XYZ file of C-alpha atoms in Angstrom:
431
model
C 49.602 61.651 40.471
C 53.118 60.328 41.029
C 52.403 59.768 44.753
C 49.191 57.934 43.885
C 51.042 55.662 41.447
C 53.722 54.902 44.048
C 51.096 54.135 46.664
C 49.230 51.813 44.293
C 52.453 50.091 43.305
C 53.376 49.601 46.958
C 49.957 48.129 47.643
C 50.310 45.726 44.699
C 53.739 44.634 45.897
C 52.450 44.113 49.426
C 49.560 41.978 48.163
C 51.887 40.021 45.877
C 54.297 39.418 48.730
C 51.516 38.202 50.975
C 50.185 36.020 48.185
C 53.606 34.536 47.571
C 53.993 33.809 51.251
C 50.626 32.069 51.298
C 51.383 30.123 48.150
C 54.692 29.032 49.548
C 53.003 27.586 52.594
C 50.258 25.986 50.507
C 52.851 24.667 48.088
C 54.736 23.069 50.924
C 51.594 21.299 52.025
C 50.811 20.170 48.500
C 54.337 18.876 48.130
C 53.843 16.293 50.857
C 52.355 13.368 48.994
C 51.401 9.910 50.261
C 51.392 7.225 47.581
C 49.273 4.116 48.083
C 51.038 0.977 46.842
C 48.872 -2.122 46.319
C 50.570 -5.517 46.058
C 50.115 -9.205 46.843
C 53.226 -9.112 49.014
C 51.451 -9.993 52.251
C 52.595 -11.721 55.428
C 56.303 -12.543 55.499
C 56.768 -10.985 52.053
C 55.331 -7.710 53.364
C 57.933 -7.772 56.115
C 60.671 -8.306 53.536
C 59.485 -5.392 51.365
C 58.847 -2.911 54.176
C 62.523 -2.033 54.920
C 63.000 -0.852 51.328
C 59.920 1.353 51.507
C 61.080 2.656 54.889
C 64.438 3.543 53.331
C 62.693 5.534 50.593
C 60.372 7.270 53.048
C 63.290 8.287 55.247
C 65.138 9.860 52.309
C 62.031 11.417 50.736
C 59.896 13.083 53.419
C 57.748 14.843 50.807
C 56.880 11.607 48.953
C 55.786 8.914 51.347
C 54.860 5.393 50.163
C 52.289 3.366 52.067
C 52.090 -0.374 51.339
C 48.665 -2.008 51.220
C 49.118 -5.797 51.010
C 46.385 -8.246 49.984
C 46.478 -11.964 49.257
C 47.132 -12.927 45.640
C 43.611 -14.156 44.904
C 42.201 -10.842 46.150
C 44.577 -8.531 44.308
C 42.770 -8.133 40.971
C 39.287 -7.843 42.566
C 40.691 -5.264 45.001
C 42.257 -3.220 42.202
C 39.008 -3.222 40.246
C 36.745 -2.461 43.219
C 38.940 0.436 44.354
C 38.964 1.768 40.809
C 35.165 1.735 40.690
C 34.870 3.325 44.130
C 37.351 6.061 43.316
C 39.764 4.895 46.031
C 42.597 4.125 43.652
C 46.056 2.927 44.582
C 48.709 5.131 42.980
C 51.108 2.227 42.377
C 49.872 -1.261 41.489
C 51.753 -4.536 41.233
C 50.065 -6.580 38.527
C 50.346 -9.992 36.945
C 50.955 -9.317 33.263
C 48.156 -11.689 32.218
C 45.762 -9.127 33.703
C 47.316 -6.345 31.662
C 44.776 -6.444 28.860
C 41.879 -6.299 31.290
C 43.487 -3.470 33.250
C 44.202 -1.463 30.103
C 40.686 -2.085 28.806
C 39.311 -0.677 32.056
C 41.810 2.205 31.932
C 43.501 1.261 35.190
C 47.097 1.616 34.001
C 48.709 4.875 32.953
C 51.096 5.027 30.010
C 54.709 4.641 31.075
C 56.825 7.782 30.478
C 59.187 7.705 27.512
C 62.288 7.451 29.718
C 60.819 4.428 31.514
C 59.992 2.745 28.195
C 63.515 3.376 26.910
C 65.060 2.074 30.121
C 62.981 -1.120 30.202
C 63.698 -1.974 26.566
C 67.426 -1.438 27.084
C 67.869 -3.255 30.388
C 65.599 -6.326 30.457
C 65.467 -9.526 28.351
C 62.910 -9.731 25.576
C 60.567 -12.066 27.469
C 60.389 -9.579 30.359
C 59.851 -6.586 28.071
C 57.077 -8.348 26.192
C 55.507 -9.530 29.436
C 55.314 -5.943 30.687
C 53.881 -4.687 27.394
C 50.474 -4.508 25.757
C 50.111 -4.149 22.011
C 53.873 -3.675 21.915
C 53.791 -0.789 24.393
C 55.580 -1.024 27.757
C 53.296 -0.201 30.692
C 55.704 -0.608 33.619
C 58.782 -2.220 35.172
C 59.084 -6.034 35.018
C 59.592 -7.519 38.473
C 59.180 -11.261 38.994
C 59.909 -12.979 35.679
C 59.625 -16.736 36.120
C 60.497 -19.453 33.626
C 59.631 -23.162 33.595
C 61.864 -26.198 33.704
C 61.927 -29.851 34.752
C 62.338 -30.588 38.461
C 63.590 -34.103 39.200
C 64.665 -36.178 42.174
C 68.216 -37.392 41.611
C 67.899 -40.179 44.171
C 64.720 -41.635 42.648
C 66.171 -41.479 39.139
C 69.369 -43.173 40.337
C 67.436 -45.966 42.033
C 65.703 -46.671 38.707
C 69.034 -46.752 36.848
C 69.107 -43.223 35.381
C 72.030 -40.832 35.711
C 70.484 -37.931 33.815
C 67.039 -36.383 33.327
C 65.187 -36.947 30.031
C 65.970 -34.865 26.952
C 62.991 -35.951 24.824
C 59.297 -36.538 25.452
C 59.699 -40.227 24.646
C 62.507 -40.509 27.184
C 60.315 -38.760 29.752
C 57.524 -41.298 29.268
C 59.873 -44.305 29.287
C 61.705 -43.147 32.395
C 58.454 -42.311 34.202
C 57.080 -45.829 33.557
C 60.264 -47.475 34.800
C 60.374 -45.306 37.954
C 56.726 -46.037 38.821
C 56.446 -48.319 41.846
C 53.285 -49.838 43.383
C 52.603 -52.086 46.324
C 50.852 -55.449 46.147
C 47.409 -53.848 46.238
C 48.194 -51.542 43.309
C 48.676 -48.403 45.399
C 51.302 -46.047 43.970
C 54.378 -45.771 46.149
C 56.505 -43.721 43.749
C 55.281 -41.935 40.639
C 57.705 -41.295 37.808
C 56.161 -38.101 36.494
C 53.114 -35.967 37.133
C 51.692 -32.523 36.351
C 50.753 -30.161 39.145
C 47.027 -29.443 39.336
C 44.331 -27.373 41.132
C 43.852 -24.176 39.099
C 44.192 -22.848 35.555
C 47.630 -21.261 35.749
C 49.397 -24.223 37.330
C 48.048 -26.511 34.558
C 48.181 -24.151 31.572
C 51.603 -22.592 32.041
C 53.521 -25.919 31.917
C 51.401 -26.828 28.884
C 52.402 -23.628 27.092
C 56.026 -24.114 28.142
C 56.123 -27.637 26.683
C 54.225 -26.435 23.637
C 57.036 -23.915 23.114
C 59.562 -26.791 22.927
C 57.445 -28.089 20.031
C 57.655 -24.687 18.334
C 54.191 -23.353 19.094
C 52.309 -20.693 21.034
C 48.676 -20.684 22.133
C 47.885 -17.515 20.168
C 49.298 -15.845 17.090
C 51.896 -13.110 17.496
C 49.286 -10.377 17.066
C 46.924 -12.079 19.575
C 44.083 -12.306 17.049
C 44.110 -16.015 16.186
C 43.798 -19.093 18.387
C 46.385 -21.815 17.767
C 45.127 -24.479 20.157
C 44.642 -26.908 17.260
C 48.083 -26.391 15.709
C 50.447 -29.323 15.263
C 52.454 -28.186 18.313
C 49.322 -27.938 20.465
C 48.046 -31.363 19.353
C 51.422 -32.959 20.093
C 51.421 -31.429 23.556
C 47.860 -32.561 24.264
C 48.823 -36.043 23.152
C 51.728 -36.002 25.618
C 49.368 -34.855 28.368
C 46.942 -37.663 27.565
C 49.740 -40.210 28.007
C 50.395 -38.968 31.539
C 46.859 -38.868 32.952
C 43.509 -40.225 31.786
C 42.230 -43.596 30.642
C 45.558 -44.697 29.158
C 47.819 -42.539 31.304
C 50.907 -43.917 32.998
C 50.482 -41.805 36.164
C 47.965 -41.674 38.978
C 45.999 -38.431 38.633
C 45.129 -38.606 42.322
C 48.711 -37.857 43.316
C 49.441 -34.136 43.050
C 53.164 -33.338 42.668
C 52.619 -29.931 44.281
C 52.908 -31.799 47.584
C 54.097 -35.262 46.583
C 57.311 -34.108 44.902
C 58.409 -32.547 48.180
C 57.761 -35.795 50.048
C 59.749 -37.712 47.401
C 56.758 -39.659 46.144
C 57.032 -38.113 42.657
C 60.295 -38.200 40.704
C 59.700 -35.562 38.009
C 57.402 -32.618 37.373
C 57.318 -29.275 35.564
C 57.556 -26.138 37.685
C 58.569 -22.482 37.763
C 61.911 -21.436 39.194
C 60.494 -19.830 42.343
C 59.299 -23.274 43.498
C 62.860 -24.255 44.403
C 62.723 -21.951 47.417
C 59.512 -23.558 48.659
C 60.939 -27.050 48.164
C 64.074 -26.145 50.069
C 61.995 -25.049 53.049
C 59.774 -28.137 52.855
C 62.394 -30.801 52.192
C 65.221 -29.512 54.398
C 68.222 -31.855 54.030
C 66.409 -33.925 51.371
C 66.493 -30.890 49.068
C 69.992 -32.081 48.146
C 68.221 -34.747 46.051
C 66.536 -32.126 43.846
C 67.837 -31.247 40.412
C 66.551 -29.081 37.590
C 66.976 -29.289 33.838
C 65.660 -27.575 30.715
C 62.333 -28.965 29.589
C 62.533 -32.026 27.349
C 61.419 -31.406 23.772
C 59.939 -33.699 21.106
C 63.308 -34.279 19.408
C 65.684 -33.446 22.257
C 67.374 -30.570 20.410
C 64.872 -27.702 20.552
C 64.797 -25.412 23.581
C 61.607 -23.933 24.921
C 59.976 -22.543 28.023
C 57.417 -19.982 29.143
C 58.127 -16.792 31.053
C 55.375 -15.148 33.031
C 55.810 -11.667 34.408
C 54.708 -9.363 37.186
C 55.177 -5.642 36.727
C 54.947 -2.366 38.622
C 52.597 0.154 37.046
C 50.990 3.484 37.886
C 47.247 4.072 38.129
C 45.800 6.263 35.389
C 43.558 7.952 37.969
C 46.380 8.734 40.369
C 46.750 12.440 41.132
C 50.437 11.894 41.770
C 51.700 10.010 38.732
C 54.963 11.950 38.549
C 55.809 11.079 42.162
C 54.760 7.447 41.643
C 57.094 7.042 38.681
C 59.866 8.727 40.678
C 59.570 6.063 43.370
C 59.423 3.213 40.835
C 62.503 4.516 39.026
C 64.400 4.522 42.323
C 63.162 1.077 43.323
C 63.845 -0.576 39.959
C 66.852 1.236 38.482
C 69.147 2.792 41.111
C 71.956 0.874 42.813
C 70.898 0.106 46.364
C 73.232 -2.553 47.766
C 76.189 -4.476 46.332
C 75.451 -3.089 42.866
C 71.871 -4.337 42.967
C 68.638 -2.350 42.783
C 66.210 -2.366 45.701
C 63.938 -4.602 43.591
C 66.794 -6.999 42.908
C 67.781 -7.158 46.583
C 64.168 -7.699 47.611
C 63.581 -10.563 45.166
C 66.758 -12.327 46.211
C 66.043 -11.873 49.906
C 62.315 -12.699 49.843
C 62.122 -15.434 47.194
C 65.679 -16.501 46.413
C 64.717 -15.252 42.954
C 66.741 -13.238 40.474
C 65.792 -9.864 39.035
C 66.095 -9.832 35.255
C 67.437 -6.282 35.110
C 70.855 -6.261 33.427
C 72.656 -4.490 36.277
C 71.213 -6.942 38.819
C 72.217 -9.948 36.725
C 75.758 -8.562 36.449
C 76.070 -7.819 40.185
C 78.521 -9.785 42.330
C 75.850 -11.410 44.569
C 73.893 -12.709 41.586
C 76.973 -13.893 39.709
C 78.115 -15.768 42.802
C 74.636 -17.222 43.241
C 74.574 -18.520 39.677
C 77.982 -20.171 40.150
C 76.895 -22.016 43.268
C 73.215 -22.705 42.529
C 72.791 -24.921 39.434
C 69.003 -24.975 39.830
C 68.767 -21.200 39.708
C 71.071 -21.155 36.668
C 68.730 -23.472 34.723
C 65.826 -21.070 35.121
C 67.927 -17.954 34.535
C 69.371 -19.418 31.319
C 65.816 -20.130 30.146
C 65.189 -16.375 29.963
C 67.247 -16.386 26.758
C 64.838 -18.683 24.922
C 61.519 -18.608 26.788
C 58.406 -17.255 25.082
C 56.415 -14.703 27.051
C 52.977 -15.489 28.423
C 50.582 -13.839 25.982
C 48.200 -11.319 27.560
C 45.178 -10.311 25.476
C 42.313 -8.481 27.251
C 40.540 -11.820 27.805
C 43.715 -13.674 28.811
C 42.398 -15.106 32.089
C 39.229 -16.407 30.420
C 41.262 -17.959 27.610
C 43.415 -19.820 30.123
C 40.254 -21.059 31.844
C 39.101 -22.520 28.519
C 42.393 -24.378 28.018
C 42.308 -25.602 31.614
C 38.758 -26.924 31.168
C 39.662 -28.843 28.019
C 42.802 -30.395 29.515
C 40.872 -31.516 32.601
C 38.044 -32.891 30.414
C 40.590 -34.881 28.430
C 42.182 -36.239 31.598
C 38.711 -37.215 32.853
C 38.109 -39.203 29.666
C 35.332 -36.899 28.442
C 37.192 -35.942 25.250
C 40.066 -37.126 23.085
C 43.168 -34.984 22.514
C 41.850 -34.106 19.049
C 38.469 -33.061 20.442
C 40.113 -31.080 23.220
C 42.215 -29.202 20.659
C 39.222 -28.305 18.485
C 37.000 -27.368 21.413
C 39.673 -25.148 22.932
C 40.489 -23.510 19.621
C 36.835 -22.731 18.864
C 36.118 -21.210 22.273
C 39.397 -19.310 22.516
C 38.809 -17.777 19.082
C 35.353 -16.673 20.170
C 36.795 -15.129 23.329
C 39.413 -13.237 21.306
C 36.578 -11.653 19.327
C 34.872 -10.154 22.371
């Protein structure tokens, strides 16, 4: 009996040992994970991001990250189509305005508690709110861009102005004085103009200027449209004085290009645009200045901050590994006291990460001392409102865009535009 027991025990141990050996091998295979990362960083931006991913992959052979770049306009459709087809990207880089739609379609996983705690402790309020839905953080803020006034110092000086406008009335008066036309009435220099061509480039400056008047497009809880508030009506009235039947500016001249060729003296833009202007204007970039947005009374401060954020796919089979990579990329010191994300943004876009440790790093502090334009947009983080992101956020911005363009085309008055936008936005919030 004793010999039988010993023999059985030996057999069990032999099987267990073999099983452990097999599991060890299988476990090793399972431990080698490849994470798909989907982002709009394509072309030259892909080349800028790749060295950081290569650095991670070299140090983490069992967790490899593979970048899949697509153009910006294809990013959201690609995310959604892959989700439907079951070919999900583990890590997604998303524009926060899409957050509601992505949450509604269960694309984004909940951020772990330690990530939530870290984000709330180390980023400014506008960035935290931009990377949150219903007050809940869903990922790491990356590009956080604010709006300000770009102006051409040379063109202002030629018209007799030493400083940019502080109030809306000053903006209008200066723009009219700067305007220059030839004998046939063709505009040679335009004092001020709004950039145009798609919803975001029209709506975001509107919401930024609306913030200087003390208003937001939606209520704090995202349930009520405020497109017919006093602040919204004042802003629409300002917009109607720029373009349209009684506007002081030529709507056919788009500052997106004309500011860079020094045909437009002032416009509203996001901070990242300075890098593009520098490339375009070369030595003439020395004529460019930036200032906080003018406000109705010249004392209030206001701007809009829009946010991109890294998140993890809810259908990813490797969420733990995905968050491990994102924690490294967004929180750990990589170079000169900066995170990999902070180094990437500065290198690729001449843009500043809003993470506290990046802002306090020597390269960023030196940059802010020597780059007054960058300082204007960085300072705006302290007072900018975040771009609100309900589930129907993109459709709501399309409504506002439509009404502003209709007003500029003379189809509606500012009052009608406000009421039309408010009615349709409220209906969209109820869907």
